[in-house]
mmCIF file of C-alpha atoms in Angstrom:
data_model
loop_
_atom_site.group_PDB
_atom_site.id
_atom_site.type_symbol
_atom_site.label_atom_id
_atom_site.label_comp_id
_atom_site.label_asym_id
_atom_site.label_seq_id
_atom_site.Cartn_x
_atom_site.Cartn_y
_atom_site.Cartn_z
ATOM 1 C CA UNK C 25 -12.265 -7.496 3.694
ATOM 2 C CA UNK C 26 -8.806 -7.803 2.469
ATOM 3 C CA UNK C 27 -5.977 -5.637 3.499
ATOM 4 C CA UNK C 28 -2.896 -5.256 1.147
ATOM 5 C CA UNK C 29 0.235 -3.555 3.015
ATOM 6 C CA UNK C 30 3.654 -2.961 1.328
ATOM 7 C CA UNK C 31 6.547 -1.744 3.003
ATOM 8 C CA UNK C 32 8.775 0.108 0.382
ATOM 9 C CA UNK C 33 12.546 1.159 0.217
ATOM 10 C CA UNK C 34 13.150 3.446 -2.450
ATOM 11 C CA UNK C 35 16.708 3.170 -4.264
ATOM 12 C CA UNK C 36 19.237 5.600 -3.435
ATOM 13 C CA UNK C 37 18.908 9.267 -4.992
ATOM 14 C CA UNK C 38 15.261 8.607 -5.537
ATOM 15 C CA UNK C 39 14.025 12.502 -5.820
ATOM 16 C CA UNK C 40 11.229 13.412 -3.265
ATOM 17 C CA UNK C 41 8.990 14.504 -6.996
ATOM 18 C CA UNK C 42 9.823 11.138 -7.296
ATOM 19 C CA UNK C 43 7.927 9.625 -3.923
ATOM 20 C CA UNK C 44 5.619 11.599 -4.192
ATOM 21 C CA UNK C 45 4.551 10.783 -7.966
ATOM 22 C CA UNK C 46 4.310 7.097 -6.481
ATOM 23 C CA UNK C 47 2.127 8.210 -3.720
ATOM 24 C CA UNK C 48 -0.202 10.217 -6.001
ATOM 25 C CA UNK C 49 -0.904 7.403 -8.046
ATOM 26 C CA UNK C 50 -1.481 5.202 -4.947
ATOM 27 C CA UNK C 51 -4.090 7.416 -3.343
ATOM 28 C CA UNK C 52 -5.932 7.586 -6.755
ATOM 29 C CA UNK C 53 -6.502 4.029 -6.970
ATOM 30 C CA UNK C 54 -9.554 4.039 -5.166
ATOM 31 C CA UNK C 55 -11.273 6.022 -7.514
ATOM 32 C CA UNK C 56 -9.889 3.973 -10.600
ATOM 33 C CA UNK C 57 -10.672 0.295 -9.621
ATOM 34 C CA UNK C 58 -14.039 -0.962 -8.107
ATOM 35 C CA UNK C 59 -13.830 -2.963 -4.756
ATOM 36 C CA UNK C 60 -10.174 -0.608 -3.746
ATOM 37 C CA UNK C 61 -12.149 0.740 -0.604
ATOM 38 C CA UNK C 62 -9.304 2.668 0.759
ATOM 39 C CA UNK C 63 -5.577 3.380 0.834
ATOM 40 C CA UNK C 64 -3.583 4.823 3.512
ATOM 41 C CA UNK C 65 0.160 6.136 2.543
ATOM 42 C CA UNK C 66 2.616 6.908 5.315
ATOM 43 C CA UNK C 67 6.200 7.108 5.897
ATOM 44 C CA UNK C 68 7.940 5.867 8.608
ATOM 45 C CA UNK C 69 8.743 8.030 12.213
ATOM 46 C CA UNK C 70 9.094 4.931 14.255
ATOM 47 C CA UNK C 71 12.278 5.988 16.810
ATOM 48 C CA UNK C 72 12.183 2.164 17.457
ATOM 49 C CA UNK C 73 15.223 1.493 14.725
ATOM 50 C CA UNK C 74 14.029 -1.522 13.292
ATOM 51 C CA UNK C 75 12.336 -0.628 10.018
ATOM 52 C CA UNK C 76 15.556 -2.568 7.928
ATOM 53 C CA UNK C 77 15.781 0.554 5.921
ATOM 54 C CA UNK C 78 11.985 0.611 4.921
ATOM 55 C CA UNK C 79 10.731 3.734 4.814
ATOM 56 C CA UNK C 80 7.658 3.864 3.827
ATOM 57 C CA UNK C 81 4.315 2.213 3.867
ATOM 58 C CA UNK C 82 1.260 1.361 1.852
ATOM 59 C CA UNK C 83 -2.203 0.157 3.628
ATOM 60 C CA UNK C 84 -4.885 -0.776 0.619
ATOM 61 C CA UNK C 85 -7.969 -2.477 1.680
ATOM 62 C CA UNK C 86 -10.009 -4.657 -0.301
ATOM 63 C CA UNK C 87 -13.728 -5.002 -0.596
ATOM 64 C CA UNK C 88 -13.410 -8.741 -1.178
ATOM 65 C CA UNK C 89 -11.436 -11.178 -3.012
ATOM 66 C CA UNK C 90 -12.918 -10.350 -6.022
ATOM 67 C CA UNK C 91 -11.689 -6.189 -5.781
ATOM 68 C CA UNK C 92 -8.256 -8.356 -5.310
ATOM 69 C CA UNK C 93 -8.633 -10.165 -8.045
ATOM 70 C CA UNK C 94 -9.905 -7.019 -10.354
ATOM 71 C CA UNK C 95 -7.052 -4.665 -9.366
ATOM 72 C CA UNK C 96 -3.916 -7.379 -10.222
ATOM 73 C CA UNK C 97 -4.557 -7.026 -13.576
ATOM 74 C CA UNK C 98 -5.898 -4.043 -13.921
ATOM 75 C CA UNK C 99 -4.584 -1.270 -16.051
ATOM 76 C CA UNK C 100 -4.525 1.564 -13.531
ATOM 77 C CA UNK C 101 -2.530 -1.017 -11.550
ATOM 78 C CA UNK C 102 -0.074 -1.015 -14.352
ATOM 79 C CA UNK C 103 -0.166 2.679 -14.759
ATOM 80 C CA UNK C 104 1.345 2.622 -10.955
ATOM 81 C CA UNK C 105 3.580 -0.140 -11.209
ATOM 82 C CA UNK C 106 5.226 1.586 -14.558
ATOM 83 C CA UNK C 107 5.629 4.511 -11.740
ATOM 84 C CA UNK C 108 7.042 3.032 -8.886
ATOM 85 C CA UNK C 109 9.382 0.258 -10.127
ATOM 86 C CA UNK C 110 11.724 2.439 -11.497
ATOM 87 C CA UNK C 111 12.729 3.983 -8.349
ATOM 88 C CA UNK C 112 12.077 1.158 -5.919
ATOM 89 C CA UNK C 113 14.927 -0.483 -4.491
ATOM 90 C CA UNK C 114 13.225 -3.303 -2.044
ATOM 91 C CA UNK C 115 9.489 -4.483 -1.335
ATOM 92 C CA UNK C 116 7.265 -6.878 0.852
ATOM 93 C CA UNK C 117 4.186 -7.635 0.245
ATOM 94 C CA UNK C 118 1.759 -9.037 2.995
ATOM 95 C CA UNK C 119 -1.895 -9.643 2.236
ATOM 96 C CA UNK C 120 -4.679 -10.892 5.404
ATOM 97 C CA UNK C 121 -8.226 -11.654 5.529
ATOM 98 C CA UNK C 122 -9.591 -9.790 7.883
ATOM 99 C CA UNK C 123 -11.752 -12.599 10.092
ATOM 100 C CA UNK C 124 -14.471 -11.612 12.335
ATOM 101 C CA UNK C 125 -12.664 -11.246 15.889
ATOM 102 C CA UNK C 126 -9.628 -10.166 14.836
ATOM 103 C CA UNK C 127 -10.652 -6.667 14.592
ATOM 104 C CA UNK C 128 -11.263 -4.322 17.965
ATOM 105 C CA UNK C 129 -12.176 -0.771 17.302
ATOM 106 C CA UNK C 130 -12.387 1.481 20.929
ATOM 107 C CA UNK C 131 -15.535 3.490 21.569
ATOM 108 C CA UNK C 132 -15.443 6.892 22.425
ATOM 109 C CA UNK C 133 -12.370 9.365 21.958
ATOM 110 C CA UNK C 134 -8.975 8.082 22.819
#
């Protein structure tokens, strides 16, 4: 399992219709590209002050390196790219491999 996070900073005067065009076409990609096994959109609340004018976030997660490999170039991809570039001001990209062990998931409620 791979998982694909961007933190985003939108350029100034970007119009909420705007953010929330990007986000639609985010949350679709599961459905339009094989091995896209989920994707989490969120913007940032943290009152810790040290998001260096991020403000929002993008959590995709990968099948494999193959469902990688298959969304980079593919079309739906560059549907949302054609979206989202226009308005984004700043970007990082950060992709893991999620190894056995590095994962710890609580039982019961928390």
């Amino acid at each position: 399992m791979i998982r694909h996070i961007l933190l985003v900073a939108f350029k100034p005067g970007t119009l909420p219709a705007q953010i929330d065009a990007v986000r639609t076409a985010f949350l679709a990609i599961p459905h339009q590209v094989s091995g896209v096994t989920a994707v989490e959109w969120g913007e940032n609340d943290s009152p810790e002050g040290r998001d260096d004018g991020f403000t929002h976030c993008v959590l995709m997660t990968f099948a494999d390196e193959a469902a990688r490999q298959r969304y980079l170039p593919h079309p739906d991809h560059d549907a949302l790219k054609a979206i989202f570039r226009p308005v984004l001001a700043r970007i990082i990209v950060l992709d893991y491999t999620l190894q056995a062990g590095d994962r710890v998931v609580p039982e019961g409620p928390l």
